[in-house]
mmCIF file of C-alpha atoms in Angstrom:
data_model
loop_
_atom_site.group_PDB
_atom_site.id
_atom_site.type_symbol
_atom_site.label_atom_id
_atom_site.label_comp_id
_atom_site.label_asym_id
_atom_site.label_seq_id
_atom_site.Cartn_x
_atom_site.Cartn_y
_atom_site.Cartn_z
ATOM 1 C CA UNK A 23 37.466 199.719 126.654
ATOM 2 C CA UNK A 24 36.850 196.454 127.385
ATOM 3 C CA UNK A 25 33.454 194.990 127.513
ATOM 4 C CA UNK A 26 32.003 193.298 131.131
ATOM 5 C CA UNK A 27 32.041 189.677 131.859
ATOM 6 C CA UNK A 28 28.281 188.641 130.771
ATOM 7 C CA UNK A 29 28.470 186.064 133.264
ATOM 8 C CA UNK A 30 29.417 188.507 136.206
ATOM 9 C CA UNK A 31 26.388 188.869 138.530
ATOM 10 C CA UNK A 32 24.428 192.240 138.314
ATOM 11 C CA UNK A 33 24.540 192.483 142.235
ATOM 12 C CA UNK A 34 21.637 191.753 144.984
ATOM 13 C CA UNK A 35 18.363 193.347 144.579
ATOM 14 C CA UNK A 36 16.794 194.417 147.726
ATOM 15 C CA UNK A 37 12.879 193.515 148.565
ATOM 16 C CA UNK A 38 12.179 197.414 147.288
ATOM 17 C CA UNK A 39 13.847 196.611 144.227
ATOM 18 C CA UNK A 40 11.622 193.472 143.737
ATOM 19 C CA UNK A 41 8.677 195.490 144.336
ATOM 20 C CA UNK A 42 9.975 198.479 141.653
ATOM 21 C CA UNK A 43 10.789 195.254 139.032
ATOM 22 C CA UNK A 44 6.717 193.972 139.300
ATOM 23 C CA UNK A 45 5.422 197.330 139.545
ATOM 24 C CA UNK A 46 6.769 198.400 136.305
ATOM 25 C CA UNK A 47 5.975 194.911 134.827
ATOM 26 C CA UNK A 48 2.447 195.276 135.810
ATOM 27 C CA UNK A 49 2.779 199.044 134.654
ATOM 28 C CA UNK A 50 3.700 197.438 131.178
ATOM 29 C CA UNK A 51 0.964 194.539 131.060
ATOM 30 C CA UNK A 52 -1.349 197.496 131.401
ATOM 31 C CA UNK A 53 -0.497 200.152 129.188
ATOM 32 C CA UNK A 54 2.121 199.130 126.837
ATOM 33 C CA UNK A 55 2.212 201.747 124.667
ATOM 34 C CA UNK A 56 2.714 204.326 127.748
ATOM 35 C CA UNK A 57 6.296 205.187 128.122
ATOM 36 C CA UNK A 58 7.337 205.509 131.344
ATOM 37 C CA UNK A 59 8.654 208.969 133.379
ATOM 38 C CA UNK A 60 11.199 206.953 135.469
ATOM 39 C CA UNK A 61 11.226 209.957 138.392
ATOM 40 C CA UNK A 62 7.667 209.943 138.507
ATOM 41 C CA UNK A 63 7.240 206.641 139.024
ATOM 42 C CA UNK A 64 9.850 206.154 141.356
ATOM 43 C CA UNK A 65 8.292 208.603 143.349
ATOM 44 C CA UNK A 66 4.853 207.199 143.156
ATOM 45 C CA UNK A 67 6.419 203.519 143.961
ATOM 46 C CA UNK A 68 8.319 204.872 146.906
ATOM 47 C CA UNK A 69 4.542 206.190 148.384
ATOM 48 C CA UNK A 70 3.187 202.994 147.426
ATOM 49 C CA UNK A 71 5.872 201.195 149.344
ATOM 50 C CA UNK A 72 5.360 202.598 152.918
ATOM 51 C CA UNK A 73 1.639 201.778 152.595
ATOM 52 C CA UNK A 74 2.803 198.110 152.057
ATOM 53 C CA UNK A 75 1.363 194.956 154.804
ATOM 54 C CA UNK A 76 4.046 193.441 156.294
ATOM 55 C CA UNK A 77 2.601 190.441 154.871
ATOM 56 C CA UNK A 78 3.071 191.651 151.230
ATOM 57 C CA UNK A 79 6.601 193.053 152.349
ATOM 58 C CA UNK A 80 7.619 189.572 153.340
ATOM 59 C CA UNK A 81 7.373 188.015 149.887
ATOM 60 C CA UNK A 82 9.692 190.433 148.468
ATOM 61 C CA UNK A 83 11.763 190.236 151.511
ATOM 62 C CA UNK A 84 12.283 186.386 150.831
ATOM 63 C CA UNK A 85 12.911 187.391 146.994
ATOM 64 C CA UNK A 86 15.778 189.418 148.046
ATOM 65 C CA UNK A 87 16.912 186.642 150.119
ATOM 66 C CA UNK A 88 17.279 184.087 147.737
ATOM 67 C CA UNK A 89 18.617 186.610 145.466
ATOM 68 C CA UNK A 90 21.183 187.258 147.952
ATOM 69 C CA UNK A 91 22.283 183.453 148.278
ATOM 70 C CA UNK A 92 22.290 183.593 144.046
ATOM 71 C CA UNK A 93 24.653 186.494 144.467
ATOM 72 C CA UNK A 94 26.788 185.235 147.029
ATOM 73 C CA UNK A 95 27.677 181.632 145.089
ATOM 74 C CA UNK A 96 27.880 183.449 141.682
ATOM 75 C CA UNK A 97 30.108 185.822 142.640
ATOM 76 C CA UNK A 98 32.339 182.889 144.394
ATOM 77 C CA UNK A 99 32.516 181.066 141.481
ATOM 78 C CA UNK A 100 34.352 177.878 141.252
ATOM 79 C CA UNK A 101 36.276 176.245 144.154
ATOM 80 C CA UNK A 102 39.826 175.169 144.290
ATOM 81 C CA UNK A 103 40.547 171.576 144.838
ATOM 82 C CA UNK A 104 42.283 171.287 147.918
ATOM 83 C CA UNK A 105 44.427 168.218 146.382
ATOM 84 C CA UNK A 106 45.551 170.237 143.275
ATOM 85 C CA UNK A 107 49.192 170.674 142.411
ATOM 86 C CA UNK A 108 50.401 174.308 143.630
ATOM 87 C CA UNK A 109 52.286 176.481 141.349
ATOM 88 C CA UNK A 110 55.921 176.842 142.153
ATOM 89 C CA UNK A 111 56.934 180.533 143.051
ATOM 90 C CA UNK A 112 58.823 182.736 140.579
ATOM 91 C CA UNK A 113 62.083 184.041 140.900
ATOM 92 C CA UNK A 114 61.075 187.163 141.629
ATOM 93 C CA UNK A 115 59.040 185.592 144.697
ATOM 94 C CA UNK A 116 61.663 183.479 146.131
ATOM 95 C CA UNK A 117 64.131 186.865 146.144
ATOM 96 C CA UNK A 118 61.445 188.347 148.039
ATOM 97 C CA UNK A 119 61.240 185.773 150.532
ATOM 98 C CA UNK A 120 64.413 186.058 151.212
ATOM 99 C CA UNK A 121 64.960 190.122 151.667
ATOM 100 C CA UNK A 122 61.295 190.611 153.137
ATOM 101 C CA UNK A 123 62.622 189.841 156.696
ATOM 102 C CA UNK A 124 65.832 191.935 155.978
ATOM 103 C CA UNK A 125 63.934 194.823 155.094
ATOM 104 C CA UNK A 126 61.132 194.473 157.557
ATOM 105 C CA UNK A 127 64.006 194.369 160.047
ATOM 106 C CA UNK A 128 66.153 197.504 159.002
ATOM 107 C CA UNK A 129 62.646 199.688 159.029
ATOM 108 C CA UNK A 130 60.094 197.845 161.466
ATOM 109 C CA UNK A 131 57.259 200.701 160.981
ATOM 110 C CA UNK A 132 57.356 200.405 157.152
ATOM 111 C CA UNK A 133 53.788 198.897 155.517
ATOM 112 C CA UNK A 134 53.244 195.964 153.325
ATOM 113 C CA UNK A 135 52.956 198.393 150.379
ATOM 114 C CA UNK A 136 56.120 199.932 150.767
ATOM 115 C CA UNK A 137 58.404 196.573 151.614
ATOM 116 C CA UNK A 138 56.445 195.341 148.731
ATOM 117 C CA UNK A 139 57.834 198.661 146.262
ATOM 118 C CA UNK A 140 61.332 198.157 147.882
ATOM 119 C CA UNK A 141 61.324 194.770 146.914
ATOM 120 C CA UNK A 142 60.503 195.774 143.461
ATOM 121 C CA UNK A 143 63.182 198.592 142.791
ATOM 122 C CA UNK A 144 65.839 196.224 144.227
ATOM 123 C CA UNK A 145 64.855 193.343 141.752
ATOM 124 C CA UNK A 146 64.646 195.717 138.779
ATOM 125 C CA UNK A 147 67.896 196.954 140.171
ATOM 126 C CA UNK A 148 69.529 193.943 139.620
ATOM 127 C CA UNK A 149 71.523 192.704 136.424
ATOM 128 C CA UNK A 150 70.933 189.882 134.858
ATOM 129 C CA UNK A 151 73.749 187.633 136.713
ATOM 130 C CA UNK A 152 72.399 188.969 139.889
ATOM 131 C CA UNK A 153 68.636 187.495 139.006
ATOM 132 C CA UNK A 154 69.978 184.210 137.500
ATOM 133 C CA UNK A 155 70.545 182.546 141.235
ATOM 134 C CA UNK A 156 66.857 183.167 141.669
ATOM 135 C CA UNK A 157 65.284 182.546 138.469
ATOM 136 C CA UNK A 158 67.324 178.879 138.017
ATOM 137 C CA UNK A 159 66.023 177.937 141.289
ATOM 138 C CA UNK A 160 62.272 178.654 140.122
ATOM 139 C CA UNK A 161 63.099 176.788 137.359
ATOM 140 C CA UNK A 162 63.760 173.374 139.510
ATOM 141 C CA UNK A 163 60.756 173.666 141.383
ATOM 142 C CA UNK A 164 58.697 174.149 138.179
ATOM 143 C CA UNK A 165 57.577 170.339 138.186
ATOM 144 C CA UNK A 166 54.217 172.289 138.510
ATOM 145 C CA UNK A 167 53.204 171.266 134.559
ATOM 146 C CA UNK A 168 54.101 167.409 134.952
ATOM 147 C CA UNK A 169 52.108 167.422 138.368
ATOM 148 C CA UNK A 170 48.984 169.020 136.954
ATOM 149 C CA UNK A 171 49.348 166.272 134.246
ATOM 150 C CA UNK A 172 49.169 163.912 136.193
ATOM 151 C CA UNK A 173 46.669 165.146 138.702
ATOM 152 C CA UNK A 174 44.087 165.718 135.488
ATOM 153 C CA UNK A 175 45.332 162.115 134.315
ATOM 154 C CA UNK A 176 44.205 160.394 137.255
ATOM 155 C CA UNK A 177 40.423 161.991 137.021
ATOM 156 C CA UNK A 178 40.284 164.263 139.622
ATOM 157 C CA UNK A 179 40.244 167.199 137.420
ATOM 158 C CA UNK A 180 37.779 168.744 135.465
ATOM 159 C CA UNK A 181 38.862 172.700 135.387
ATOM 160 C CA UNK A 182 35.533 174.085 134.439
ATOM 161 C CA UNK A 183 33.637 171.408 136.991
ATOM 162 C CA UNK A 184 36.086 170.733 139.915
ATOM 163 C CA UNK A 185 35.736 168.496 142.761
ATOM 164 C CA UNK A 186 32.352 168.578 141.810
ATOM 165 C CA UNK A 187 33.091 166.546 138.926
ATOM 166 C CA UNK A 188 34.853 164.112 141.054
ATOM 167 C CA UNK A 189 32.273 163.895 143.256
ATOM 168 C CA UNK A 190 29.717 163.192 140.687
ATOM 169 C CA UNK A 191 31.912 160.530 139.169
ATOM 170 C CA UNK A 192 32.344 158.985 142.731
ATOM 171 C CA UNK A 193 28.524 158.124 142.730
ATOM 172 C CA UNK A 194 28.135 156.825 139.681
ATOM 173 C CA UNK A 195 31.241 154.379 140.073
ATOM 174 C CA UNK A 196 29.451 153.418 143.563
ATOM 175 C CA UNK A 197 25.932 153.067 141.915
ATOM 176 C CA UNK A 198 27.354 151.040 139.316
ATOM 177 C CA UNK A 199 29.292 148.571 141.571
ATOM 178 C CA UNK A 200 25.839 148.211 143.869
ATOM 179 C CA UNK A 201 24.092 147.279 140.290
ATOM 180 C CA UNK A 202 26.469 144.364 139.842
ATOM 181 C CA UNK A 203 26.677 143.365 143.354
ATOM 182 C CA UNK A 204 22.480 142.846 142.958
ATOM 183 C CA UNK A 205 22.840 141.091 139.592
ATOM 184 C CA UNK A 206 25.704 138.422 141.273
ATOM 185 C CA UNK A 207 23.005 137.505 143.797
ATOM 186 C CA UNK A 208 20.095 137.021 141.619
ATOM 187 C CA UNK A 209 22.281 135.107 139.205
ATOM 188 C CA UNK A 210 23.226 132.840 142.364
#
């Protein structure tokens, strides 16, 4: 079994959760050595938690807020570039193109799922010879590699960083042609 992406977010905590998380730190600051009957104190918490101000409620409800926003742009993770090369479709992909229509034609009710598994039984269906149409004309529109070489030559790709990157780099190259724009008109 494979072990879970350390990285992956744990999920959002709700303002309850926030107020478990400091209860059972303060629980800990206080008695240390006292393990802890996690049903019991759930229950206890719970009580505690309905007797709550609204003004006390509110700092755990902005907690869970910003928690929420953590959530939301960790679990996004990076963006695409918009300008980035796209990758050329497989053989397998362009056959589909052109048989999706057929068969969504011949049987108009059929799903997505089920064009998608006909699809699949004809390809694997076919011999070799039949596939070779299809998988030389993938190969002709796999310039993908030299374009993402040259996309990451020119600077504008960073693949852990992103347009990010590019945008950082934009402001520096800007801040450094200000700099010698100032020292030209002192030196004049």
């Amino acid at each position: 079994m494979a072990k879970a992406d350390p990285k992956k977010p744990k999920g959002k905590m709700s303002a309850y959760a926030f107020f478990v998380r400091m209860c059972r730190e303060e629980h800990k600051k206080k008695n240390p050595e006292v393990p802890v009957n996690f049903a019991e104190f759930s229950k206890k918490r719970s009580e505690r938690w309905k007797t709550v101000s609204g003004k006390e409620k509110s700092k755990f409800d902005e907690m869970a807020k910003v928690d929420k926003v953590d959530y939301v742009s960790a679990k996004g993770g990076k963006k695409k570039d918009p300008n980035a090369p796209k990758r050329p479709p497989s053989g397998f992909f362009l056959f589909c193109s052109e048989f999706y229509p057929k068969i969504k034609s011949t049987n108009p009710g059929i799903s997505i799922g089920d064009v998608a598994k006909k699809l699949g039984e004809m390809w694997n269906n076919l011999n070799d010879s039949e596939k070779q149409p299809y998988i030389t004309k993938a190969a002709k529109l796999k310039k993908y590699e030299k374009d993402v070489a040259d996309y990451k030559s020119k600077g504008k790709f960073d693949g852990a960083k992103g347009s990010a990157k590019v945008a950082q780099k934009k402001v520096e190259e800007e801040d450094e042609e200000e700099e010698e724009k100032e020292e030209e008109e002192e030196g004049e």
